[in-house]
Every structure is written in C-alpha cells, then in structure tokens.
Short mmCIF file of N, CA and C in Angstrom, two decimals:
data_model
loop_
_atom_site.label_atom_id
_atom_site.label_comp_id
_atom_site.label_asym_id
_atom_site.label_seq_id
_atom_site.Cartn_x
_atom_site.Cartn_y
_atom_site.Cartn_z
N ASP A 1 158.28 119.98 71.67
CA ASP A 1 158.20 118.90 72.63
C ASP A 1 158.36 117.55 71.92
N ASN A 2 158.91 116.55 72.67
CA ASN A 2 159.02 115.21 72.10
C ASN A 2 157.78 114.40 72.45
N VAL A 3 157.78 113.11 72.11
CA VAL A 3 156.59 112.28 72.32
C VAL A 3 156.28 112.07 73.81
N GLN A 4 157.24 112.32 74.69
CA GLN A 4 157.02 112.20 76.13
C GLN A 4 156.51 113.52 76.73
N GLY A 5 156.38 114.56 75.88
CA GLY A 5 155.93 115.86 76.37
C GLY A 5 157.04 116.70 76.98
N GLU A 6 158.29 116.25 76.81
CA GLU A 6 159.43 116.99 77.34
C GLU A 6 159.89 118.04 76.33
N VAL A 7 160.36 119.15 76.85
CA VAL A 7 160.90 120.20 75.98
C VAL A 7 162.22 119.69 75.40
N GLN A 8 162.34 119.74 74.08
CA GLN A 8 163.57 119.27 73.44
C GLN A 8 164.69 120.29 73.64
N GLN A 9 165.85 119.77 74.03
CA GLN A 9 167.06 120.58 74.11
C GLN A 9 167.72 120.54 72.73
N LYS A 10 168.59 121.51 72.46
CA LYS A 10 169.30 121.52 71.18
C LYS A 10 170.08 120.22 70.98
N LEU A 11 170.70 119.73 72.05
CA LEU A 11 171.48 118.50 71.96
C LEU A 11 170.59 117.30 71.61
N ASP A 12 169.32 117.29 72.08
CA ASP A 12 168.38 116.23 71.71
C ASP A 12 168.22 116.17 70.19
N VAL A 13 168.04 117.33 69.59
CA VAL A 13 167.78 117.43 68.14
C VAL A 13 169.02 117.00 67.35
N VAL A 14 170.19 117.50 67.77
CA VAL A 14 171.44 117.16 67.07
C VAL A 14 171.74 115.67 67.18
N CYS A 15 171.63 115.13 68.39
CA CYS A 15 171.91 113.70 68.59
C CYS A 15 170.90 112.81 67.87
N ASN A 16 169.65 113.27 67.81
CA ASN A 16 168.64 112.50 67.08
C ASN A 16 169.02 112.38 65.61
N ALA A 17 169.44 113.49 65.00
CA ALA A 17 169.84 113.46 63.59
C ALA A 17 171.02 112.51 63.38
N ILE A 18 171.97 112.52 64.29
CA ILE A 18 173.13 111.63 64.19
C ILE A 18 172.70 110.17 64.31
N MET A 19 171.87 109.88 65.31
CA MET A 19 171.43 108.50 65.53
C MET A 19 170.61 107.96 64.35
N LEU A 20 169.74 108.78 63.79
CA LEU A 20 168.96 108.36 62.63
C LEU A 20 169.89 107.92 61.49
N LYS A 21 170.87 108.76 61.19
CA LYS A 21 171.80 108.47 60.10
C LYS A 21 172.67 107.25 60.41
N GLN A 22 173.10 107.10 61.67
CA GLN A 22 173.96 105.98 62.02
C GLN A 22 173.21 104.65 61.95
N PHE A 23 172.00 104.61 62.51
CA PHE A 23 171.23 103.36 62.43
C PHE A 23 170.88 103.04 60.99
N CYS A 24 170.36 104.01 60.27
CA CYS A 24 169.91 103.75 58.89
C CYS A 24 171.06 103.55 57.93
N GLY A 25 172.15 104.22 58.14
CA GLY A 25 173.27 104.15 57.21
C GLY A 25 174.31 103.12 57.55
N CYS A 26 174.07 102.31 58.60
CA CYS A 26 175.10 101.35 59.03
C CYS A 26 175.44 100.36 57.92
N SER A 27 174.45 99.96 57.15
CA SER A 27 174.67 99.07 56.02
C SER A 27 173.34 98.86 55.32
N LYS A 28 173.34 98.83 54.02
CA LYS A 28 172.10 98.62 53.27
C LYS A 28 171.54 97.24 53.59
N GLY A 29 170.22 97.17 53.79
CA GLY A 29 169.57 95.89 54.02
C GLY A 29 169.60 95.41 55.45
N VAL A 30 170.06 96.26 56.40
CA VAL A 30 170.11 95.83 57.80
C VAL A 30 168.96 96.45 58.59
N ILE A 31 168.94 97.75 58.74
CA ILE A 31 167.88 98.45 59.48
C ILE A 31 166.89 99.02 58.46
N ALA A 32 165.62 98.65 58.60
CA ALA A 32 164.59 99.10 57.65
C ALA A 32 163.95 100.41 58.08
N ALA A 33 163.81 100.61 59.40
CA ALA A 33 163.12 101.80 59.89
C ALA A 33 163.57 102.08 61.32
N VAL A 34 163.31 103.30 61.76
CA VAL A 34 163.73 103.74 63.09
C VAL A 34 162.60 104.49 63.77
N ALA A 35 162.58 104.42 65.12
CA ALA A 35 161.62 105.19 65.91
C ALA A 35 162.40 105.84 67.05
N SER A 36 162.27 107.14 67.15
CA SER A 36 162.99 107.91 68.15
C SER A 36 162.03 108.58 69.11
N GLU A 37 162.44 108.71 70.37
CA GLU A 37 161.63 109.45 71.34
C GLU A 37 161.46 110.90 70.90
N GLU A 38 162.35 111.39 70.09
CA GLU A 38 162.31 112.79 69.67
C GLU A 38 161.38 113.05 68.49
N GLU A 39 160.76 112.00 67.96
CA GLU A 39 159.90 112.16 66.78
C GLU A 39 158.53 111.55 67.03
N ASP A 40 157.52 112.06 66.35
CA ASP A 40 156.14 111.63 66.55
C ASP A 40 155.83 110.26 65.97
N ALA A 41 156.56 109.86 64.95
CA ALA A 41 156.24 108.60 64.27
C ALA A 41 157.52 107.94 63.76
N PRO A 42 157.49 106.62 63.58
CA PRO A 42 158.65 105.94 62.99
C PRO A 42 158.92 106.45 61.58
N ARG A 43 160.17 106.29 61.14
CA ARG A 43 160.57 106.70 59.79
C ARG A 43 161.29 105.56 59.10
N SER A 44 161.01 105.38 57.83
CA SER A 44 161.72 104.35 57.07
C SER A 44 163.11 104.88 56.73
N CYS A 45 164.05 103.97 56.62
CA CYS A 45 165.43 104.39 56.38
C CYS A 45 165.66 104.98 55.00
N ASP A 46 164.85 104.59 54.02
CA ASP A 46 165.03 105.21 52.71
C ASP A 46 164.69 106.69 52.77
N VAL A 47 163.73 107.07 53.61
CA VAL A 47 163.38 108.48 53.79
C VAL A 47 164.49 109.20 54.56
N VAL A 48 164.98 108.58 55.62
CA VAL A 48 166.05 109.18 56.43
C VAL A 48 167.30 109.42 55.58
N MET A 49 167.67 108.42 54.78
CA MET A 49 168.90 108.50 53.99
C MET A 49 168.70 109.18 52.63
N GLY A 50 167.44 109.35 52.21
CA GLY A 50 167.20 109.95 50.90
C GLY A 50 167.64 109.06 49.76
N ASP A 51 167.54 107.74 49.97
CA ASP A 51 168.03 106.79 48.98
C ASP A 51 167.20 105.50 49.09
N SER A 52 166.56 105.11 48.00
CA SER A 52 165.70 103.93 48.01
C SER A 52 166.46 102.63 48.29
N ALA A 53 167.77 102.66 48.19
CA ALA A 53 168.58 101.47 48.48
C ALA A 53 168.46 101.07 49.96
N PHE A 54 168.00 102.00 50.80
CA PHE A 54 167.88 101.73 52.24
C PHE A 54 166.43 101.40 52.63
N ALA A 55 165.60 101.05 51.65
CA ALA A 55 164.17 100.83 51.90
C ALA A 55 163.86 99.53 52.65
N HIS A 56 164.73 98.56 52.57
CA HIS A 56 164.44 97.26 53.17
C HIS A 56 165.54 96.85 54.14
N GLY A 57 165.14 96.09 55.13
CA GLY A 57 166.10 95.58 56.10
C GLY A 57 165.43 94.54 56.98
N GLU A 58 166.24 93.81 57.72
CA GLU A 58 165.72 92.75 58.58
C GLU A 58 165.31 93.25 59.95
N TYR A 59 165.71 94.47 60.32
CA TYR A 59 165.50 94.95 61.68
C TYR A 59 164.96 96.38 61.71
N VAL A 60 164.42 96.75 62.86
CA VAL A 60 164.07 98.14 63.15
C VAL A 60 164.76 98.52 64.45
N ALA A 61 165.06 99.80 64.59
CA ALA A 61 165.73 100.30 65.79
C ALA A 61 164.82 101.30 66.49
N VAL A 62 164.80 101.22 67.82
CA VAL A 62 164.07 102.19 68.65
C VAL A 62 165.11 102.81 69.59
N PHE A 63 164.97 104.11 69.87
CA PHE A 63 165.99 104.73 70.70
C PHE A 63 165.55 106.07 71.29
N ASP A 64 166.23 106.43 72.35
CA ASP A 64 166.19 107.77 72.92
C ASP A 64 167.61 108.28 72.78
N PRO A 65 167.84 109.23 71.89
CA PRO A 65 169.22 109.65 71.59
C PRO A 65 169.96 110.23 72.79
N ILE A 66 169.30 111.02 73.60
CA ILE A 66 169.92 111.58 74.81
C ILE A 66 168.93 111.45 75.95
N ASP A 67 169.03 110.34 76.67
CA ASP A 67 168.19 110.11 77.83
C ASP A 67 168.77 110.93 78.99
N GLY A 68 167.91 111.72 79.63
CA GLY A 68 168.37 112.55 80.74
C GLY A 68 168.93 113.88 80.31
N SER A 69 168.47 114.40 79.17
CA SER A 69 169.05 115.66 78.67
C SER A 69 168.85 116.82 79.65
N LYS A 70 167.87 116.69 80.56
CA LYS A 70 167.70 117.72 81.59
C LYS A 70 168.90 117.77 82.52
N ASN A 71 169.67 116.68 82.58
CA ASN A 71 170.84 116.62 83.45
C ASN A 71 172.00 117.47 82.96
N ILE A 72 171.99 117.84 81.70
CA ILE A 72 173.13 118.53 81.11
C ILE A 72 173.44 119.84 81.83
N ASP A 73 172.41 120.62 82.15
CA ASP A 73 172.63 121.90 82.82
C ASP A 73 173.25 121.73 84.20
N SER A 74 173.13 120.54 84.78
CA SER A 74 173.68 120.27 86.11
C SER A 74 174.99 119.47 86.04
N SER A 75 175.50 119.27 84.84
CA SER A 75 176.72 118.49 84.62
C SER A 75 176.60 117.05 85.12
N LEU A 76 175.41 116.49 85.01
CA LEU A 76 175.18 115.10 85.39
C LEU A 76 175.22 114.22 84.15
N PRO A 77 175.43 112.91 84.32
CA PRO A 77 175.54 112.03 83.16
C PRO A 77 174.25 111.95 82.33
N VAL A 78 174.43 111.69 81.07
CA VAL A 78 173.34 111.42 80.14
C VAL A 78 173.71 110.14 79.38
N GLY A 79 172.77 109.62 78.62
CA GLY A 79 173.08 108.41 77.87
C GLY A 79 172.15 108.23 76.69
N THR A 80 172.43 107.21 75.93
CA THR A 80 171.60 106.80 74.80
C THR A 80 171.04 105.42 75.10
N VAL A 81 169.74 105.25 74.92
CA VAL A 81 169.07 103.97 75.15
C VAL A 81 168.58 103.47 73.79
N PHE A 82 168.77 102.18 73.51
CA PHE A 82 168.34 101.67 72.21
C PHE A 82 167.91 100.21 72.30
N GLY A 83 167.11 99.83 71.31
CA GLY A 83 166.69 98.44 71.17
C GLY A 83 166.55 98.10 69.70
N ILE A 84 166.73 96.83 69.38
CA ILE A 84 166.62 96.35 67.99
C ILE A 84 165.61 95.20 67.95
N TYR A 85 164.63 95.32 67.06
CA TYR A 85 163.64 94.25 66.83
C TYR A 85 163.85 93.68 65.44
N LYS A 86 163.52 92.41 65.30
CA LYS A 86 163.55 91.77 63.98
C LYS A 86 162.20 92.00 63.31
N CYS A 87 162.23 92.30 62.02
CA CYS A 87 161.00 92.43 61.24
C CYS A 87 160.44 91.04 60.95
N VAL A 88 159.15 90.97 60.72
CA VAL A 88 158.54 89.71 60.29
C VAL A 88 159.06 89.43 58.88
N PRO A 89 159.65 88.26 58.65
CA PRO A 89 160.20 87.96 57.33
C PRO A 89 159.17 88.14 56.21
N GLY A 90 159.62 88.77 55.14
CA GLY A 90 158.76 88.96 53.97
C GLY A 90 157.80 90.13 54.07
N THR A 91 157.89 90.92 55.14
CA THR A 91 157.00 92.07 55.27
C THR A 91 157.83 93.35 55.44
N ASP A 92 157.22 94.46 55.10
CA ASP A 92 157.86 95.75 55.34
C ASP A 92 157.62 96.15 56.78
N ALA A 93 158.53 96.92 57.33
CA ALA A 93 158.38 97.41 58.71
C ALA A 93 157.18 98.36 58.76
N ASP A 94 156.31 98.12 59.73
CA ASP A 94 155.18 99.02 59.94
C ASP A 94 155.08 99.30 61.44
N GLU A 95 154.03 99.99 61.86
CA GLU A 95 153.90 100.36 63.26
C GLU A 95 153.92 99.14 64.18
N LYS A 96 153.31 98.02 63.74
CA LYS A 96 153.28 96.81 64.57
C LYS A 96 154.69 96.27 64.82
N THR A 97 155.59 96.48 63.87
CA THR A 97 156.97 96.01 64.04
C THR A 97 157.60 96.67 65.26
N PHE A 98 157.23 97.92 65.52
CA PHE A 98 157.79 98.67 66.65
C PHE A 98 157.06 98.38 67.96
N LEU A 99 155.91 97.76 67.90
CA LEU A 99 155.11 97.52 69.09
C LEU A 99 155.24 96.10 69.63
N GLN A 100 156.35 95.46 69.35
CA GLN A 100 156.60 94.12 69.88
C GLN A 100 156.94 94.22 71.37
N LYS A 101 156.83 93.09 72.05
CA LYS A 101 157.19 93.03 73.46
C LYS A 101 158.69 93.23 73.63
N GLY A 102 159.07 93.76 74.77
CA GLY A 102 160.48 93.98 75.06
C GLY A 102 161.31 92.71 75.01
N ASN A 103 160.73 91.59 75.42
CA ASN A 103 161.51 90.34 75.41
C ASN A 103 161.68 89.78 73.99
N GLU A 104 161.11 90.45 72.99
CA GLU A 104 161.30 90.04 71.60
C GLU A 104 162.44 90.81 70.93
N MET A 105 163.06 91.72 71.67
CA MET A 105 164.22 92.44 71.11
C MET A 105 165.35 91.46 70.85
N VAL A 106 166.10 91.70 69.80
CA VAL A 106 167.27 90.87 69.52
C VAL A 106 168.53 91.49 70.10
N ALA A 107 168.46 92.77 70.42
CA ALA A 107 169.59 93.45 71.07
C ALA A 107 169.04 94.70 71.75
N ALA A 108 169.70 95.10 72.83
CA ALA A 108 169.32 96.31 73.53
C ALA A 108 170.53 96.80 74.33
N GLY A 109 170.51 98.08 74.63
CA GLY A 109 171.62 98.59 75.43
C GLY A 109 171.48 100.05 75.72
N TYR A 110 172.49 100.54 76.40
CA TYR A 110 172.59 101.97 76.63
C TYR A 110 174.06 102.35 76.64
N CYS A 111 174.28 103.60 76.34
CA CYS A 111 175.62 104.14 76.37
C CYS A 111 175.59 105.32 77.33
N LEU A 112 176.40 105.26 78.37
CA LEU A 112 176.46 106.30 79.39
C LEU A 112 177.63 107.21 79.09
N TYR A 113 177.34 108.52 79.00
CA TYR A 113 178.37 109.51 78.72
C TYR A 113 178.65 110.28 80.00
N SER A 114 179.83 110.08 80.55
CA SER A 114 180.21 110.73 81.80
C SER A 114 181.73 110.89 81.78
N ALA A 115 182.37 110.76 82.93
CA ALA A 115 183.83 110.86 82.97
C ALA A 115 184.45 109.80 82.05
N THR A 116 183.79 108.65 81.97
CA THR A 116 184.14 107.64 80.98
C THR A 116 182.87 107.31 80.19
N THR A 117 183.04 106.79 79.01
CA THR A 117 181.90 106.40 78.19
C THR A 117 181.80 104.88 78.24
N ILE A 118 180.64 104.40 78.70
CA ILE A 118 180.44 102.96 78.84
C ILE A 118 179.22 102.53 78.02
N LEU A 119 179.41 101.50 77.23
CA LEU A 119 178.34 100.89 76.44
C LEU A 119 177.97 99.58 77.11
N VAL A 120 176.71 99.43 77.49
CA VAL A 120 176.22 98.19 78.08
C VAL A 120 175.29 97.56 77.04
N LEU A 121 175.53 96.29 76.73
CA LEU A 121 174.85 95.65 75.59
C LEU A 121 174.42 94.23 75.93
N THR A 122 173.22 93.88 75.48
CA THR A 122 172.78 92.49 75.51
C THR A 122 172.28 92.11 74.12
N MET A 123 172.54 90.87 73.77
CA MET A 123 171.97 90.33 72.53
C MET A 123 171.16 89.09 72.87
N GLY A 124 170.59 89.11 74.09
CA GLY A 124 169.66 88.07 74.51
C GLY A 124 170.20 87.04 75.48
N SER A 125 171.50 86.94 75.61
CA SER A 125 172.05 85.95 76.54
C SER A 125 173.21 86.57 77.31
N GLY A 126 172.87 87.30 78.34
CA GLY A 126 173.89 87.96 79.15
C GLY A 126 174.03 89.42 78.79
N VAL A 127 174.66 90.14 79.70
CA VAL A 127 174.87 91.58 79.54
C VAL A 127 176.35 91.86 79.77
N ASP A 128 176.95 92.62 78.87
CA ASP A 128 178.35 92.97 78.99
C ASP A 128 178.52 94.48 78.87
N GLY A 129 179.57 94.99 79.51
CA GLY A 129 179.86 96.41 79.46
C GLY A 129 181.21 96.66 78.79
N PHE A 130 181.24 97.69 77.98
CA PHE A 130 182.44 98.04 77.22
C PHE A 130 182.78 99.50 77.51
N THR A 131 184.05 99.78 77.75
CA THR A 131 184.49 101.13 78.06
C THR A 131 185.25 101.69 76.86
N LEU A 132 184.96 102.95 76.53
CA LEU A 132 185.61 103.61 75.39
C LEU A 132 187.01 104.06 75.77
N ASP A 133 187.96 103.70 74.93
CA ASP A 133 189.30 104.29 75.01
C ASP A 133 189.29 105.47 74.05
N PRO A 134 189.18 106.70 74.57
CA PRO A 134 189.02 107.86 73.68
C PRO A 134 190.23 108.12 72.79
N ASP A 135 191.40 107.68 73.22
CA ASP A 135 192.60 107.90 72.40
C ASP A 135 192.60 107.02 71.15
N LYS A 136 192.06 105.81 71.29
CA LYS A 136 192.05 104.88 70.16
C LYS A 136 190.70 104.83 69.45
N GLY A 137 189.64 105.36 70.12
CA GLY A 137 188.32 105.32 69.52
C GLY A 137 187.70 103.93 69.53
N ASN A 138 188.17 103.06 70.42
CA ASN A 138 187.68 101.68 70.49
C ASN A 138 187.01 101.42 71.83
N PHE A 139 186.02 100.53 71.82
CA PHE A 139 185.40 100.05 73.05
C PHE A 139 186.05 98.72 73.43
N TYR A 140 186.34 98.56 74.72
CA TYR A 140 186.95 97.33 75.22
C TYR A 140 186.06 96.70 76.27
N LEU A 141 185.94 95.37 76.23
CA LEU A 141 185.15 94.64 77.21
C LEU A 141 185.77 94.83 78.59
N THR A 142 185.03 95.48 79.49
CA THR A 142 185.55 95.77 80.83
C THR A 142 184.63 95.23 81.93
N HIS A 143 183.40 94.90 81.59
CA HIS A 143 182.44 94.40 82.57
C HIS A 143 181.73 93.19 81.95
N GLU A 144 182.27 92.02 82.22
CA GLU A 144 181.74 90.81 81.60
C GLU A 144 180.62 90.21 82.44
N ASP A 145 179.55 89.77 81.77
CA ASP A 145 178.44 89.06 82.40
C ASP A 145 177.90 89.82 83.62
N ILE A 146 177.44 91.03 83.39
CA ILE A 146 176.92 91.88 84.46
C ILE A 146 175.66 91.26 85.06
N ARG A 147 175.59 91.25 86.38
CA ARG A 147 174.44 90.70 87.10
C ARG A 147 174.00 91.68 88.18
N ILE A 148 172.71 91.72 88.45
CA ILE A 148 172.19 92.49 89.58
C ILE A 148 172.33 91.62 90.81
N PRO A 149 172.99 92.12 91.86
CA PRO A 149 173.13 91.29 93.06
C PRO A 149 171.77 91.03 93.71
N ALA A 150 171.66 89.87 94.35
CA ALA A 150 170.41 89.50 95.04
C ALA A 150 170.11 90.49 96.16
N ALA A 151 171.13 91.02 96.80
CA ALA A 151 170.96 92.01 97.86
C ALA A 151 172.18 92.91 97.85
N GLY A 152 172.00 94.09 98.38
CA GLY A 152 173.12 95.02 98.43
C GLY A 152 172.81 96.20 99.32
N PRO A 153 173.81 97.00 99.63
CA PRO A 153 173.64 98.11 100.56
C PRO A 153 173.14 99.40 99.90
N ILE A 154 172.96 99.40 98.58
CA ILE A 154 172.60 100.63 97.87
C ILE A 154 171.29 100.44 97.13
N TYR A 155 170.43 101.42 97.21
CA TYR A 155 169.24 101.47 96.37
C TYR A 155 169.18 102.88 95.81
N SER A 156 168.46 103.03 94.71
CA SER A 156 168.41 104.34 94.07
C SER A 156 167.05 104.55 93.45
N PHE A 157 166.51 105.74 93.63
CA PHE A 157 165.28 106.13 92.96
C PHE A 157 165.23 107.65 92.96
N ASN A 158 164.35 108.21 92.17
CA ASN A 158 164.23 109.66 92.06
C ASN A 158 163.30 110.16 93.17
N GLU A 159 163.89 110.66 94.23
CA GLU A 159 163.13 111.13 95.41
C GLU A 159 162.12 112.21 95.03
N ALA A 160 162.40 112.99 93.99
CA ALA A 160 161.47 114.04 93.57
C ALA A 160 160.13 113.46 93.13
N ASN A 161 160.13 112.20 92.72
CA ASN A 161 158.90 111.55 92.26
C ASN A 161 158.23 110.69 93.33
N PHE A 162 158.75 110.72 94.54
CA PHE A 162 158.28 109.84 95.61
C PHE A 162 156.76 109.89 95.76
N HIS A 163 156.17 111.08 95.76
CA HIS A 163 154.73 111.20 95.98
C HIS A 163 153.89 110.77 94.77
N ASP A 164 154.54 110.53 93.65
CA ASP A 164 153.84 110.03 92.47
C ASP A 164 153.76 108.50 92.46
N PHE A 165 154.55 107.83 93.31
CA PHE A 165 154.55 106.37 93.37
C PHE A 165 153.32 105.87 94.10
N SER A 166 152.94 104.63 93.83
CA SER A 166 151.80 104.02 94.51
C SER A 166 152.13 103.84 96.00
N SER A 167 151.09 103.70 96.82
CA SER A 167 151.29 103.53 98.27
C SER A 167 152.19 102.35 98.62
N PRO A 168 152.01 101.17 98.00
CA PRO A 168 152.91 100.06 98.34
C PRO A 168 154.38 100.38 98.03
N VAL A 169 154.63 101.06 96.94
CA VAL A 169 156.01 101.41 96.58
C VAL A 169 156.56 102.42 97.58
N ARG A 170 155.76 103.41 97.96
CA ARG A 170 156.21 104.41 98.96
C ARG A 170 156.51 103.73 100.29
N ARG A 171 155.65 102.78 100.71
CA ARG A 171 155.89 102.07 101.97
C ARG A 171 157.21 101.28 101.90
N TYR A 172 157.42 100.62 100.77
CA TYR A 172 158.66 99.86 100.60
C TYR A 172 159.88 100.78 100.66
N LEU A 173 159.83 101.91 99.97
CA LEU A 173 160.96 102.84 99.98
C LEU A 173 161.19 103.41 101.38
N ASP A 174 160.10 103.72 102.08
CA ASP A 174 160.23 104.18 103.47
C ASP A 174 160.91 103.11 104.33
N ALA A 175 160.51 101.86 104.14
CA ALA A 175 161.11 100.76 104.90
C ALA A 175 162.60 100.63 104.59
N LEU A 176 162.97 100.81 103.32
CA LEU A 176 164.40 100.77 102.98
C LEU A 176 165.15 101.88 103.70
N LYS A 177 164.58 103.08 103.72
CA LYS A 177 165.24 104.22 104.38
C LYS A 177 165.41 103.98 105.87
N GLU A 178 164.43 103.32 106.47
CA GLU A 178 164.46 103.06 107.91
C GLU A 178 165.26 101.80 108.27
N GLY A 179 165.59 101.00 107.27
CA GLY A 179 166.29 99.75 107.53
C GLY A 179 165.38 98.67 108.05
N SER A 180 164.07 98.84 107.85
CA SER A 180 163.12 97.85 108.38
C SER A 180 162.52 96.98 107.28
N SER A 181 163.07 97.02 106.09
CA SER A 181 162.56 96.16 105.02
C SER A 181 163.09 94.74 105.21
N SER A 182 162.67 93.85 104.34
CA SER A 182 163.11 92.46 104.44
C SER A 182 164.62 92.35 104.24
N THR A 183 165.23 93.37 103.61
CA THR A 183 166.68 93.32 103.40
C THR A 183 167.44 93.68 104.66
N ARG A 184 166.79 94.35 105.60
CA ARG A 184 167.40 94.81 106.84
C ARG A 184 168.62 95.69 106.59
N VAL A 185 168.69 96.23 105.40
CA VAL A 185 169.82 97.09 105.04
C VAL A 185 169.30 98.49 104.85
N ARG A 186 170.01 99.45 105.39
CA ARG A 186 169.62 100.84 105.22
C ARG A 186 170.48 101.45 104.16
#
C-alpha cells in the first residue's frame, strides 16, 4: 500500500522509479530531495542516484507518479501530479521543506495521459497547457493562459463519493443537478 492506503499497481511502482530518477538526475545541484505518494518518507537525491554529487540542490519535488491508477483497468485517463518547492537557502532539505504551504510552490503541474498527452504547468503567474507531439517527442504550447470560467454548463465530481461529502456540499450538488442553484444551469 502507498501512503494514501491505496493498493499499489505495478505501473505505480515502475513510474515511481522513473520519476525519482528523472527529478533527481535532471541536473546536479537542482533537486535535493523528493517525496512520492508511493513512498513512506522523502528521499534525498544522493540516495536515489547512488552518488554524493546529487546531495545538494535548491529545490525539492513532490509528486504522485500515476494519479488515478485505478482507472487503468477501465481504460480511463491517468496522470502525473507534481510540485516544486524552494529549499531554505543554506540548509539541507528536511521534512519541513516538504511541508510548506501550496502557495509557496515555485512550480506545479500535471501531465494527463490519454488519447493525447497534455502537460499543464504553472510557475506562479498563469497556467499554460502543452500537448505532446509523439512523432517529434516535443511538447508544444497549445493552451495559453488557462482560466476557469466564472460560470459554465458543466460540473464534475465523483458521484460514488456523494454520501461522503458534507451536507452543505451535497445540497449544493443536488441543486446543480436540479438546476436550482445560483447558476440556474443544469
């Protein structure tokens, strides 16, 4: 099981190993340590890479290598979720480095793997989407300055969890289904 209590799929384990090596091995002195949903504790990059040259860096990475791995058996999309925090200058990465507030991230994003592969990324000022050209192996900017509309005709939530939501949330979702919410949209 992973730290969320979910049963790990084989793909979770394989992707976790790849992500650890990619974040830690991207360049010496960049990422100091990593924390994965698939592991119980953060790991320093020198341990991941087996090389003391990777012991220090300015940032730490947090990630879920395959978010939604339960979807694989149903041929539904999965993705990778990640965030990057800056280390406190002059200190080694420790548990507190990983426990910073979300708004202190210097970068965050997700990569959706489906009929097309889309990387959505923010570095603190705006959100952009990039689509993979599998023939060239390159990502191209295809969704510039992504914004959530103030209102719209579509809402989405996991209906299977409806009874786990608080009463106010359930009432709101019921109102959306009935078209009687403040949006007046069904």
